[in-house]
Short mmCIF file of C-alpha atoms and ligand atoms in Angstrom, two decimals:
data_model
loop_
_atom_site.label_atom_id
_atom_site.label_comp_id
_atom_site.label_asym_id
_atom_site.label_seq_id
_atom_site.Cartn_x
_atom_site.Cartn_y
_atom_site.Cartn_z
CA MET A 189 -39.76 -38.87 8.52
CA SER A 190 -43.37 -38.30 9.46
CA MET A 191 -44.52 -34.82 10.26
CA ASN A 192 -47.34 -33.80 12.53
CA ASN A 193 -49.63 -31.03 11.43
CA GLN A 194 -47.32 -28.29 12.69
CA GLY A 195 -44.62 -29.52 10.35
CA ARG A 196 -42.56 -30.78 13.29
CA PRO A 197 -41.21 -34.30 13.12
CA SER A 198 -43.42 -36.41 15.36
CA GLY A 199 -41.78 -37.12 18.67
CA SER A 200 -40.06 -33.75 18.70
CA GLY A 201 -41.87 -32.78 21.89
CA GLU A 202 -40.37 -35.69 23.85
CA ALA A 203 -38.05 -33.48 25.81
CA PHE A 204 -40.97 -31.63 27.37
CA PRO A 205 -43.47 -33.00 29.82
CA ALA A 206 -46.89 -33.28 28.12
CA SER A 207 -48.22 -30.53 30.36
CA ILE A 208 -45.95 -27.94 28.74
CA ALA A 209 -45.84 -29.31 25.17
CA THR A 210 -46.02 -26.37 22.85
CA ILE A 211 -49.41 -25.43 21.44
CA SER A 212 -48.18 -23.59 18.35
CA GLY A 213 -45.22 -25.82 17.50
CA ASP A 214 -42.92 -22.86 18.16
CA ARG A 215 -40.24 -23.04 20.84
CA GLY A 216 -39.61 -19.87 22.74
CA LEU A 217 -38.78 -17.22 20.21
CA ASP A 218 -37.67 -19.87 17.75
CA HIS A 219 -40.53 -20.12 15.29
CA GLU A 220 -41.60 -23.03 13.21
CA GLU A 221 -41.70 -22.13 9.55
CA GLY A 222 -43.37 -23.90 6.68
CA LEU A 223 -42.62 -23.42 3.02
CA ILE A 224 -44.05 -20.23 1.64
CA PHE A 225 -46.30 -22.37 -0.56
CA GLU A 226 -47.73 -24.04 2.54
CA LEU A 227 -48.22 -20.70 4.26
CA GLY A 228 -50.01 -18.99 1.37
CA HIS A 229 -53.68 -18.34 2.04
CA GLY A 230 -54.74 -16.25 -0.93
CA ALA A 231 -54.00 -12.77 0.43
CA THR A 232 -52.06 -10.23 -1.59
CA GLY A 233 -49.64 -7.65 -0.29
CA VAL A 234 -50.76 -5.05 -2.84
CA ASP A 235 -54.02 -3.96 -4.41
CA LEU A 236 -53.95 -4.05 -8.18
CA PRO A 237 -56.43 -2.09 -10.26
CA ASP A 238 -59.08 -4.19 -11.86
CA VAL A 239 -58.06 -3.73 -15.48
CA GLN A 240 -60.76 -4.29 -18.03
CA ILE A 241 -59.30 -5.78 -21.16
CA SER A 242 -61.60 -7.03 -23.84
CA GLU A 243 -61.42 -10.67 -24.88
CA SER A 244 -60.56 -9.60 -28.41
CA ARG A 245 -57.45 -7.72 -27.21
CA LEU A 246 -56.38 -10.72 -25.14
CA GLY A 247 -56.43 -12.80 -28.30
CA GLY A 248 -57.52 -15.94 -26.45
CA ALA A 249 -54.56 -15.72 -24.03
CA ARG A 250 -56.68 -15.45 -20.86
CA ARG A 251 -55.41 -17.74 -18.12
CA SER A 252 -57.77 -20.57 -17.47
CA GLY A 253 -56.53 -21.75 -14.05
CA ALA A 254 -54.73 -20.47 -10.95
CA ILE A 255 -50.98 -19.88 -11.38
CA GLY A 256 -50.14 -21.47 -8.04
CA LEU A 257 -48.24 -18.62 -6.43
CA PRO A 258 -48.55 -18.31 -2.66
CA GLY A 259 -50.57 -15.33 -1.47
CA LEU A 260 -49.50 -13.60 1.74
CA SER A 261 -49.60 -10.14 3.24
CA GLU A 262 -46.44 -8.03 3.28
CA PRO A 263 -45.66 -8.59 7.00
CA GLU A 264 -46.12 -12.32 6.54
CA VAL A 265 -43.65 -12.35 3.67
CA ILE A 266 -41.11 -10.38 5.70
CA ARG A 267 -41.53 -12.64 8.74
CA HIS A 268 -41.15 -15.70 6.56
CA TYR A 269 -37.77 -14.68 5.20
CA VAL A 270 -36.48 -13.28 8.50
CA ARG A 271 -37.40 -16.55 10.24
CA LEU A 272 -35.67 -18.56 7.53
CA SER A 273 -32.55 -16.39 7.87
CA ARG A 274 -32.50 -17.15 11.61
CA LYS A 275 -32.43 -20.87 10.97
CA ASN A 276 -28.99 -20.58 9.44
CA TYR A 277 -26.14 -21.11 11.88
CA ALA A 278 -23.37 -18.84 10.68
CA ILE A 279 -19.98 -17.49 11.64
CA ASP A 280 -21.87 -14.29 12.47
CA SER A 281 -23.94 -16.10 15.10
CA GLY A 282 -21.27 -18.13 16.87
CA LEU A 283 -17.95 -19.94 16.82
CA TYR A 284 -17.86 -22.36 13.89
CA PRO A 285 -15.16 -24.91 14.71
CA LEU A 286 -15.29 -26.90 11.45
CA GLY A 287 -11.81 -28.22 10.70
CA SER A 288 -10.52 -27.90 7.13
CA CYS A 289 -13.37 -25.53 6.24
CA THR A 290 -11.74 -22.48 7.86
CA MET A 291 -14.75 -20.53 9.02
CA LYS A 292 -13.29 -17.19 10.03
CA HIS A 293 -14.82 -13.78 10.58
CA ASN A 294 -15.59 -11.89 7.38
CA PRO A 295 -14.71 -8.27 8.13
CA ARG A 296 -17.49 -5.84 7.24
CA LEU A 297 -14.94 -3.67 5.49
CA ASN A 298 -14.62 -6.41 2.84
CA GLU A 299 -18.36 -6.32 2.29
CA LYS A 300 -18.37 -2.56 2.01
CA MET A 301 -15.64 -2.56 -0.63
CA ALA A 302 -17.33 -5.33 -2.63
CA ARG A 303 -20.49 -3.24 -2.73
CA LEU A 304 -18.84 -0.11 -4.11
CA PRO A 305 -20.72 0.55 -7.35
CA GLY A 306 -17.48 0.38 -9.37
CA PHE A 307 -17.06 -3.24 -8.24
CA GLY A 308 -20.58 -4.37 -7.37
CA ASP A 309 -22.25 -3.14 -10.57
CA LEU A 310 -19.58 -4.41 -12.96
CA HIS A 311 -20.67 -6.56 -15.86
CA PRO A 312 -18.15 -9.08 -17.21
CA LEU A 313 -18.92 -7.97 -20.76
CA ALA A 314 -18.37 -4.26 -20.06
CA PRO A 315 -15.75 -2.82 -22.45
CA GLN A 316 -12.31 -3.20 -20.87
CA SER A 317 -11.62 0.50 -21.32
CA THR A 318 -14.35 1.07 -18.68
CA THR A 319 -13.11 -1.56 -16.20
CA GLN A 320 -9.46 -0.58 -15.83
CA GLY A 321 -9.77 -0.08 -12.06
CA ALA A 322 -11.24 -3.54 -11.55
CA LEU A 323 -8.56 -5.14 -13.73
CA GLU A 324 -5.93 -3.29 -11.73
CA ALA A 325 -7.45 -4.66 -8.51
CA ILE A 326 -7.22 -8.21 -9.93
CA SER A 327 -3.62 -7.52 -10.92
CA GLN A 328 -2.82 -6.33 -7.38
CA LEU A 329 -4.41 -9.45 -5.92
CA MET A 330 -2.36 -11.61 -8.30
CA ASN A 331 0.74 -9.81 -7.11
CA TRP A 332 -0.13 -10.56 -3.47
CA LEU A 333 -0.72 -14.23 -4.26
CA THR A 334 2.48 -14.71 -6.23
CA THR A 335 4.49 -12.79 -3.61
CA LEU A 336 3.06 -14.70 -0.63
CA THR A 337 3.64 -18.04 -2.36
CA GLY A 338 6.91 -17.28 -4.14
CA MET A 339 5.44 -18.62 -7.38
CA PRO A 340 5.76 -16.82 -10.74
CA ALA A 341 2.22 -17.18 -12.12
CA VAL A 342 -1.37 -17.44 -10.96
CA ALA A 343 -4.58 -18.47 -12.74
CA MET A 344 -7.44 -16.48 -11.25
CA SER A 345 -10.54 -17.99 -12.86
CA PRO A 346 -11.15 -21.22 -10.84
CA LYS A 347 -14.25 -20.79 -8.74
CA ALA A 348 -13.46 -22.99 -5.74
CA GLY A 349 -10.74 -25.16 -4.27
CA ALA A 350 -11.83 -28.28 -6.14
CA HIS A 351 -12.04 -26.28 -9.38
CA GLY A 352 -8.50 -25.03 -8.71
CA GLU A 353 -7.31 -28.61 -8.27
CA LEU A 354 -8.78 -29.41 -11.68
CA CYS A 355 -7.06 -26.36 -13.19
CA GLY A 356 -3.70 -27.42 -11.72
CA LEU A 357 -4.04 -31.01 -12.91
CA LEU A 358 -5.06 -29.88 -16.41
CA ALA A 359 -1.93 -27.71 -16.54
CA ILE A 360 0.11 -30.74 -15.45
CA ARG A 361 -1.58 -32.98 -18.02
CA THR A 362 -0.83 -30.45 -20.77
CA ALA A 363 2.82 -30.10 -19.67
CA ILE A 364 3.24 -33.88 -19.77
CA GLN A 365 1.68 -34.07 -23.24
CA ALA A 366 3.98 -31.26 -24.40
CA ARG A 367 6.93 -33.40 -23.33
CA GLY A 368 5.54 -36.22 -25.48
CA GLU A 369 5.07 -38.42 -22.42
CA ASP A 370 2.21 -40.49 -21.17
CA ARG A 371 1.96 -40.45 -17.40
CA LYS A 372 -1.30 -41.55 -15.88
CA ARG A 373 -0.74 -42.22 -12.18
CA ILE A 374 -1.21 -39.67 -9.38
CA LEU A 375 -0.06 -40.38 -5.85
CA VAL A 376 -2.46 -39.20 -3.15
CA PRO A 377 -1.91 -39.71 0.60
CA GLU A 378 -4.72 -41.50 2.38
CA SER A 379 -5.30 -38.49 4.62
CA ALA A 380 -6.16 -36.32 1.59
CA HIS A 381 -9.37 -34.35 1.31
CA GLY A 382 -11.87 -36.25 -0.84
CA THR A 383 -11.66 -33.67 -3.60
CA ASN A 384 -8.03 -34.69 -4.37
CA PRO A 385 -8.66 -38.24 -5.61
CA ALA A 386 -11.96 -37.12 -7.15
CA THR A 387 -10.21 -34.40 -9.15
CA ALA A 388 -7.43 -36.75 -10.27
CA ALA A 389 -9.98 -39.30 -11.50
CA PHE A 390 -12.05 -36.58 -13.17
CA ALA A 391 -8.97 -35.34 -15.05
CA GLY A 392 -8.40 -38.86 -16.42
CA PHE A 393 -5.66 -40.04 -14.04
CA THR A 394 -5.57 -43.14 -11.89
CA VAL A 395 -5.21 -42.65 -8.15
CA ASP A 396 -2.59 -44.50 -6.14
CA GLU A 397 -2.91 -44.13 -2.38
CA VAL A 398 0.10 -43.47 -0.17
CA PRO A 399 -0.16 -44.66 3.46
CA ALA A 400 0.28 -42.44 6.51
CA LEU A 401 2.73 -43.01 9.35
CA SER A 402 1.58 -43.42 12.93
CA ASN A 403 2.70 -39.83 13.57
CA GLY A 404 0.04 -38.54 11.14
CA ARG A 405 2.50 -37.61 8.37
CA VAL A 406 2.66 -39.15 4.93
CA ASP A 407 5.03 -42.11 4.65
CA ALA A 408 7.74 -40.38 2.57
CA GLU A 409 9.63 -43.63 1.96
CA ALA A 410 6.51 -45.38 0.68
CA LEU A 411 5.79 -42.35 -1.48
CA LYS A 412 9.26 -42.36 -3.02
CA ALA A 413 9.04 -46.10 -3.65
CA LYS A 414 5.89 -45.53 -5.69
CA LEU A 415 7.51 -42.95 -7.99
CA GLY A 416 8.17 -44.10 -11.54
CA PRO A 417 8.00 -43.09 -15.21
CA ASP A 418 4.19 -43.39 -15.25
CA VAL A 419 3.66 -41.04 -12.29
CA ALA A 420 2.29 -37.67 -13.40
CA ALA A 421 2.13 -35.96 -10.04
CA ILE A 422 1.64 -36.18 -6.31
CA MET A 423 -1.12 -34.29 -4.53
CA LEU A 424 -0.14 -33.38 -1.01
CA THR A 425 -1.77 -31.07 1.55
CA ASN A 426 0.52 -29.07 3.79
CA PRO A 427 -0.23 -28.55 6.61
CA ASN A 428 -2.04 -31.84 6.14
CA THR A 429 -5.59 -32.67 7.12
CA CYS A 430 -4.43 -33.87 10.55
CA GLY A 431 -3.30 -30.29 11.17
CA LEU A 432 0.38 -31.32 10.98
CA PHE A 433 3.22 -29.89 8.93
CA GLU A 434 4.75 -32.36 6.50
CA GLY A 435 8.36 -31.85 7.54
CA GLU A 436 9.84 -33.90 4.72
CA ILE A 437 8.19 -31.85 2.03
CA VAL A 438 11.41 -30.48 0.47
CA ASP A 439 12.85 -33.95 0.24
CA ILE A 440 9.63 -35.27 -1.26
CA ALA A 441 9.56 -32.46 -3.85
CA LYS A 442 13.12 -33.28 -4.89
CA ALA A 443 12.33 -36.97 -5.39
CA VAL A 444 9.16 -36.13 -7.31
CA HIS A 445 11.03 -33.83 -9.68
CA GLU A 446 13.83 -36.33 -10.18
CA ALA A 447 11.19 -38.84 -11.25
CA GLY A 448 9.93 -36.34 -13.84
CA ALA A 449 6.64 -35.77 -12.02
CA TYR A 450 4.94 -32.61 -10.77
CA PHE A 451 4.10 -31.57 -7.23
CA TYR A 452 0.50 -30.45 -6.70
CA CYS A 453 -0.11 -29.02 -3.24
CA ASP A 454 -3.62 -28.67 -1.85
CA GLY A 455 -3.34 -25.15 -0.42
CA ALA A 456 -6.67 -25.09 1.39
CA ASN A 457 -4.71 -24.90 4.64
CA PHE A 458 -2.52 -21.99 3.51
CA ASN A 459 -4.03 -19.92 6.32
CA ALA A 460 -1.69 -21.75 8.71
CA ILE A 461 1.48 -20.65 6.91
CA ALA A 462 0.68 -17.51 4.88
CA GLY A 463 3.45 -15.00 5.44
CA LYS A 464 5.62 -17.65 7.14
CA VAL A 465 6.50 -20.11 4.37
CA ARG A 466 6.53 -19.63 0.61
CA PRO A 467 5.29 -22.80 -1.11
CA GLY A 468 7.50 -21.98 -4.10
CA ASP A 469 10.53 -22.46 -1.82
CA LEU A 470 9.29 -25.94 -0.93
CA GLY A 471 9.38 -27.13 -4.55
CA ILE A 472 5.64 -26.98 -5.26
CA ASP A 473 4.54 -26.72 -8.91
CA ALA A 474 0.86 -25.91 -8.51
CA MET A 475 -1.33 -25.01 -5.55
CA HIS A 476 -4.84 -23.69 -5.22
CA ILE A 477 -5.59 -21.07 -2.62
CA ASN A 478 -9.10 -20.96 -1.23
CA LEU A 479 -9.69 -17.22 -0.99
CA HIS A 480 -12.86 -18.13 0.89
CA LYS A 481 -10.82 -19.80 3.62
CA THR A 482 -7.45 -18.13 3.92
CA PHE A 483 -8.51 -14.61 3.04
CA SER A 484 -11.82 -14.50 4.88
CA THR A 485 -14.34 -14.24 2.07
CA PRO A 486 -17.65 -15.98 2.78
CA HIS A 487 -18.28 -19.50 1.55
CA GLY A 488 -20.82 -22.27 1.67
CA GLY A 489 -24.31 -20.86 1.67
CA GLY A 490 -22.76 -17.42 2.18
CA GLY A 491 -21.58 -16.96 -1.37
CA PRO A 492 -19.41 -18.40 -4.07
CA GLY A 493 -15.78 -19.23 -3.42
CA ALA A 494 -12.66 -18.55 -5.44
CA GLY A 495 -9.75 -20.91 -5.93
CA PRO A 496 -6.87 -19.20 -7.77
CA VAL A 497 -3.99 -21.53 -8.65
CA VAL A 498 -0.36 -20.48 -8.38
CA LEU A 499 2.01 -22.15 -10.83
CA SER A 500 5.75 -22.74 -10.88
CA ASP A 501 8.07 -21.93 -13.80
CA ARG A 502 7.54 -25.49 -15.02
CA LEU A 503 3.79 -24.94 -15.46
CA ALA A 504 3.30 -21.18 -15.85
CA ALA A 505 3.18 -21.33 -19.67
CA TYR A 506 0.07 -23.54 -19.57
CA ALA A 507 -2.06 -21.23 -17.40
CA PRO A 508 -5.62 -21.05 -18.77
CA ILE A 509 -7.12 -18.02 -20.47
CA PRO A 510 -8.13 -15.35 -19.81
CA LEU A 511 -4.66 -13.97 -19.14
CA LEU A 512 -4.39 -10.54 -17.57
CA VAL A 513 -1.61 -8.42 -19.06
CA ALA A 514 -0.54 -4.84 -18.56
CA ASP A 515 1.15 -2.67 -21.16
CA LYS A 516 1.40 1.03 -21.97
CA ASN A 517 -2.30 1.08 -22.90
CA GLY A 518 -3.35 -0.26 -19.51
CA PHE A 519 -4.73 -3.62 -18.44
CA ARG A 520 -6.12 -6.14 -20.85
CA LEU A 521 -7.70 -9.61 -20.63
CA ILE A 522 -6.49 -11.95 -23.35
CA GLU A 523 -9.47 -14.14 -24.15
CA ASP A 524 -8.12 -16.09 -27.11
CA ALA A 525 -5.17 -18.51 -26.96
CA ALA A 526 -4.08 -17.23 -30.39
CA ASP A 527 -3.47 -13.77 -28.86
CA ALA A 528 -1.40 -15.11 -25.95
CA PRO A 529 2.05 -13.57 -25.44
CA LYS A 530 5.11 -15.38 -26.78
CA GLY A 531 5.84 -18.61 -24.92
CA ALA A 532 2.36 -18.90 -23.39
CA LYS A 533 0.44 -22.06 -24.34
CA PRO A 534 -2.84 -21.88 -22.41
CA PHE A 535 -4.48 -25.29 -22.02
CA GLY A 536 -7.95 -23.80 -22.50
CA ARG A 537 -10.27 -22.08 -20.09
CA MET A 538 -11.90 -23.08 -16.82
CA CYS A 539 -15.12 -21.10 -17.07
CA ALA A 540 -16.80 -18.18 -18.74
CA PHE A 541 -15.19 -14.85 -17.87
CA HIS A 542 -12.37 -14.20 -15.44
CA GLY A 543 -13.49 -15.40 -12.00
CA GLN A 544 -15.31 -14.15 -8.93
CA MET A 545 -14.86 -10.39 -8.83
CA GLY A 546 -16.76 -10.06 -5.55
CA MET A 547 -14.43 -12.56 -3.86
CA PHE A 548 -11.38 -10.91 -5.38
CA THR A 549 -12.43 -7.55 -3.97
CA ARG A 550 -13.02 -8.99 -0.50
CA ALA A 551 -9.73 -10.91 -0.45
CA LEU A 552 -7.73 -7.91 -1.65
CA THR A 553 -9.41 -5.75 1.00
CA TYR A 554 -8.41 -8.30 3.64
CA MET A 555 -4.81 -8.26 2.42
CA LEU A 556 -4.54 -4.48 2.16
CA SER A 557 -6.16 -3.92 5.55
CA HIS A 558 -3.86 -6.45 7.27
CA GLY A 559 -0.67 -5.80 5.38
CA ARG A 560 1.95 -8.48 4.98
CA ASP A 561 2.82 -8.50 8.68
CA GLY A 562 -0.86 -8.75 9.54
CA VAL A 563 -1.35 -11.75 7.24
CA ARG A 564 1.59 -13.44 8.95
CA GLN A 565 0.18 -12.63 12.37
CA ALA A 566 -3.22 -14.05 11.36
CA SER A 567 -1.47 -17.36 10.54
CA GLU A 568 0.44 -17.27 13.82
CA ASP A 569 -2.70 -16.53 15.83
CA ALA A 570 -4.65 -19.29 14.04
CA VAL A 571 -1.92 -21.77 15.02
CA LEU A 572 -1.78 -20.41 18.58
CA SER A 573 -5.58 -20.74 18.98
CA ALA A 574 -5.52 -24.36 17.79
CA ASN A 575 -2.66 -25.23 20.12
CA TYR A 576 -4.48 -23.57 23.03
CA ILE A 577 -7.48 -25.80 22.34
CA LEU A 578 -5.32 -28.91 21.96
CA ALA A 579 -3.44 -28.23 25.20
CA SER A 580 -6.62 -27.36 27.11
CA LEU A 581 -8.57 -30.47 26.11
CA LYS A 582 -6.13 -33.29 25.54
CA ASP A 583 -6.36 -34.54 29.13
CA VAL A 584 -10.13 -35.11 28.84
CA MET A 585 -10.50 -35.81 25.11
CA SER A 586 -8.08 -38.12 23.31
CA ALA A 587 -5.64 -36.48 20.88
CA PRO A 588 -3.95 -39.00 18.56
CA PHE A 589 -1.03 -36.68 17.78
CA GLY A 590 -1.22 -34.62 20.92
CA ASP A 591 2.44 -35.05 21.88
CA GLY A 592 3.72 -32.27 19.69
CA PRO A 593 2.25 -28.93 18.73
CA CYS A 594 -0.29 -28.77 15.90
CA MET A 595 -0.70 -26.23 13.14
CA HIS A 596 -4.05 -24.45 12.71
CA GLU A 597 -6.27 -27.43 13.57
CA ALA A 598 -6.55 -29.51 16.73
CA LEU A 599 -7.36 -33.16 16.03
CA PHE A 600 -9.08 -35.40 18.56
CA ASP A 601 -10.45 -38.91 18.23
CA ASP A 602 -13.31 -40.71 19.91
CA SER A 603 -11.35 -43.21 22.01
CA PHE A 604 -12.14 -41.16 25.15
CA LEU A 605 -15.76 -42.20 24.62
CA ASP A 606 -14.95 -45.93 24.62
CA GLY A 607 -17.13 -47.76 27.12
CA THR A 608 -19.06 -44.62 28.13
CA GLY A 609 -22.25 -45.41 26.22
CA VAL A 610 -21.91 -42.04 24.48
CA THR A 611 -21.34 -42.23 20.73
CA THR A 612 -19.26 -39.82 18.69
CA LEU A 613 -22.42 -38.50 17.09
CA ASP A 614 -24.11 -38.07 20.51
CA PHE A 615 -21.17 -35.95 21.59
CA ALA A 616 -21.37 -33.76 18.49
CA LYS A 617 -25.13 -33.34 18.81
CA ALA A 618 -24.86 -32.41 22.50
CA MET A 619 -22.71 -29.46 21.40
CA ILE A 620 -25.71 -28.09 19.50
CA ASP A 621 -27.69 -27.85 22.75
CA GLU A 622 -24.86 -25.68 24.08
CA GLY A 623 -25.05 -23.32 21.09
CA TYR A 624 -22.05 -24.67 19.18
CA HIS A 625 -21.93 -26.06 15.70
CA PRO A 626 -20.14 -29.43 15.92
CA MET A 627 -16.56 -29.69 14.70
CA THR A 628 -15.69 -31.65 11.55
CA MET A 629 -16.59 -35.26 12.33
CA TYR A 630 -15.06 -38.48 10.96
CA PHE A 631 -12.47 -36.60 8.83
CA PRO A 632 -9.60 -37.15 8.21
CA LEU A 633 -10.31 -40.82 7.59
CA VAL A 634 -6.87 -41.89 8.81
CA VAL A 635 -8.03 -41.32 12.40
CA HIS A 636 -10.89 -43.39 13.78
CA GLY A 637 -13.77 -41.20 14.98
CA ALA A 638 -11.90 -38.01 14.12
CA MET A 639 -13.03 -34.68 15.56
CA LEU A 640 -11.20 -31.87 13.84
CA ILE A 641 -11.41 -28.40 15.38
CA GLU A 642 -10.26 -25.25 13.63
CA PRO A 643 -10.85 -22.17 15.76
CA THR A 644 -9.07 -19.72 13.39
CA GLU A 645 -7.43 -16.49 14.49
CA SER A 646 -10.64 -14.55 14.70
CA GLU A 647 -11.84 -15.98 18.04
CA SER A 648 -10.84 -14.03 21.15
CA LYS A 649 -9.30 -15.83 24.13
CA HIS A 650 -12.58 -15.24 25.96
CA SER A 651 -14.49 -16.99 23.19
CA LEU A 652 -12.01 -19.91 23.12
CA ASP A 653 -12.22 -20.28 26.92
CA ARG A 654 -15.99 -20.53 26.78
CA PHE A 655 -15.80 -23.17 24.04
CA ILE A 656 -13.16 -25.12 25.97
CA HIS A 657 -15.28 -24.97 29.12
CA VAL A 658 -18.26 -26.47 27.28
CA LEU A 659 -16.20 -29.25 25.67
CA ARG A 660 -14.40 -30.05 28.93
CA THR A 661 -17.71 -30.33 30.75
CA LEU A 662 -19.25 -32.50 28.04
CA ALA A 663 -16.20 -34.77 27.88
CA THR A 664 -16.08 -35.09 31.67
CA GLU A 665 -19.77 -35.94 31.91
CA ALA A 666 -19.40 -38.52 29.14
CA ARG A 667 -16.46 -40.12 30.93
CA GLU A 668 -18.49 -40.25 34.13
CA LYS A 669 -21.17 -42.07 32.11
CA LYS A 670 -23.71 -39.34 32.69
CA THR A 671 -25.33 -40.12 29.36
CA GLU A 672 -28.61 -38.27 29.86
CA ARG A 673 -27.84 -35.15 27.87
CA PHE A 674 -26.23 -37.15 25.09
CA ALA A 675 -28.90 -39.73 24.32
CA GLY A 676 -31.06 -38.38 21.51
CA ALA A 677 -29.40 -34.93 21.55
CA PRO A 678 -30.02 -32.25 20.44
CA HIS A 679 -32.90 -31.68 22.84
CA LEU A 680 -33.16 -27.91 22.52
CA ALA A 681 -32.75 -27.35 18.79
CA PRO A 682 -35.77 -26.82 16.53
CA ARG A 683 -35.33 -30.42 15.35
CA ARG A 684 -34.29 -33.50 17.30
CA ARG A 685 -31.86 -36.07 15.88
CA LEU A 686 -32.38 -36.32 12.15
CA ASP A 687 -31.85 -39.42 10.05
CA GLU A 688 -28.71 -38.29 8.24
CA THR A 689 -28.44 -41.47 6.19
CA ALA A 690 -31.95 -41.10 4.80
CA ALA A 691 -31.30 -37.40 4.18
CA ALA A 692 -28.31 -38.31 2.01
CA ARG A 693 -29.74 -41.44 0.39
CA LYS A 694 -33.34 -40.39 -0.13
CA PRO A 695 -33.25 -36.62 -0.33
CA VAL A 696 -36.57 -34.88 -0.86
CA LEU A 697 -35.56 -32.12 -3.22
CA ARG A 698 -38.92 -30.95 -4.44
CA TRP A 699 -42.02 -29.82 -2.64
CA LYS A 700 -45.26 -31.15 -4.06
CA PRO A 701 -48.63 -29.65 -3.19
CA ASP A 702 -50.96 -31.74 -1.12
CA PRO A 703 -53.40 -33.05 -3.82
CA LEU A 704 -56.40 -32.94 -1.46
CA LYS A 705 -55.73 -29.35 -0.47
CA ALA A 706 -55.12 -28.35 -4.09
CA ALA A 707 -58.43 -29.94 -5.14
CA ALA A 708 -60.30 -28.09 -2.39
CA GLU A 709 -58.96 -24.74 -3.65
C1 PLP B 252 -11.98 -26.98 1.44
C2 PLP B 252 -10.96 -27.91 0.97
C3 PLP B 252 -10.91 -28.30 -0.39
C4 PLP B 252 -11.95 -27.93 -1.42
O1 PLP B 252 -12.23 -26.58 -1.54
P1 PLP B 252 -13.64 -26.09 -2.09
O2 PLP B 252 -13.50 -24.61 -2.25
O3 PLP B 252 -14.66 -26.48 -1.06
O4 PLP B 252 -13.89 -26.78 -3.41
C5 PLP B 252 -9.87 -29.12 -0.78
N1 PLP B 252 -8.95 -29.55 0.10
C6 PLP B 252 -8.99 -29.22 1.41
C7 PLP B 252 -7.91 -29.72 2.34
C8 PLP B 252 -10.00 -28.40 1.90
O5 PLP B 252 -10.03 -28.07 3.19
#
């Protein structure tokens, strides 16, 4: 993409008549911002004393050239970082309807607890006698997770959902080896999140895809027909990525166990059922829980995630180290498989140390501040919000499974745009001009032109109504072939339509100084 000398992509002024094209490159109070290296002009924010050190004391170590650090005044540095922070669309700036990602409000209480010096200043190598309170907090969180899921064990160290999937599959692989069997095939429904087949392949399994039915559920008969002595496990998401509950799950679990295989459940959508259904009762053997989705801790650019994995009786013995145990001397992390309690056969470890303490503290705070009834109500409200959106929009946008209620996500497809001249991407980009981050686009893959909306429980009815009003208006205008606002959208964002393919295929990951400018300095 070519840039003009204000660092704006050329053509970005198209939306404005030439007479009011911006002089500075800024738009309203939305400022253009270069890299700090481009902005540097040799100033310094502090005055340093001119130290006189003799050449002999320097021992020939005097720098011969510039070190290439940008030089700016203190206010310029502050403005630079504040402007950058304002470029980030976040759950704290507006509704973030991304389906599957579960972008919910992160209560400030969580942040306050995570910053308490006893948690925030902990070092993972601190002697365990000095970290008893933190270990007790982890133990409490484990208790919440095993109670909410009805599963006997939980491995806390995985650092994200995908990492949890890997942990679960490694436990399954070890259990199969312990039985002296060789099972290599994993069944994955075609609606699965991409991490499921990727994890299975990474753990050395082959992936066998199970088709979906026209009602958006997995084809249970096709799944059962694929079971056999070489099947290690199935990986199923429930509620699935179409936002639908897999009603045949108990039946599926039974067939899987009868075939000697394990049931891995992708629990990223646990926020739809927490406090309502215990996955252990459904026959699940392993499931990761994205603390950063279900229990409100930040994710993405906002901080690391945490993906604890709950394990059934059939897998509990293989949980990775470290193991957290409590005895009369207090809490203790067992870091060596040789020290594991009787019966435990840890398959190894997932990472250094015990997991994301900051996320644990936030998630536990969320649980304690809501209580068990509150966690259940959060799930109920998340499902109610999604159904409100589905019911309010399905007459103007097309909903492939709109006949029945949904769980925590409302799924639409792009057939309502057929023949309008508005593309799916145009529609998403037009939302940006209205101050909304687009929903999840083109996922799940089982629905053509999918648009997956997850409002979560933390949006008020007022906020949902405003969002619905915007989408209804956009959908109505598109259907009336009023394509003006859609073509080339966004018009009002700092950048116009970007080339997403080039961004993915030819990413520019490193800034290089302009050689002419560098020579002149
Ligand atoms: C988010 C998500 C994952 C992966 O979780 P990460 O923490 O991003 O690794 C897996 N499956 C589903 C259904 C998800 O929504």
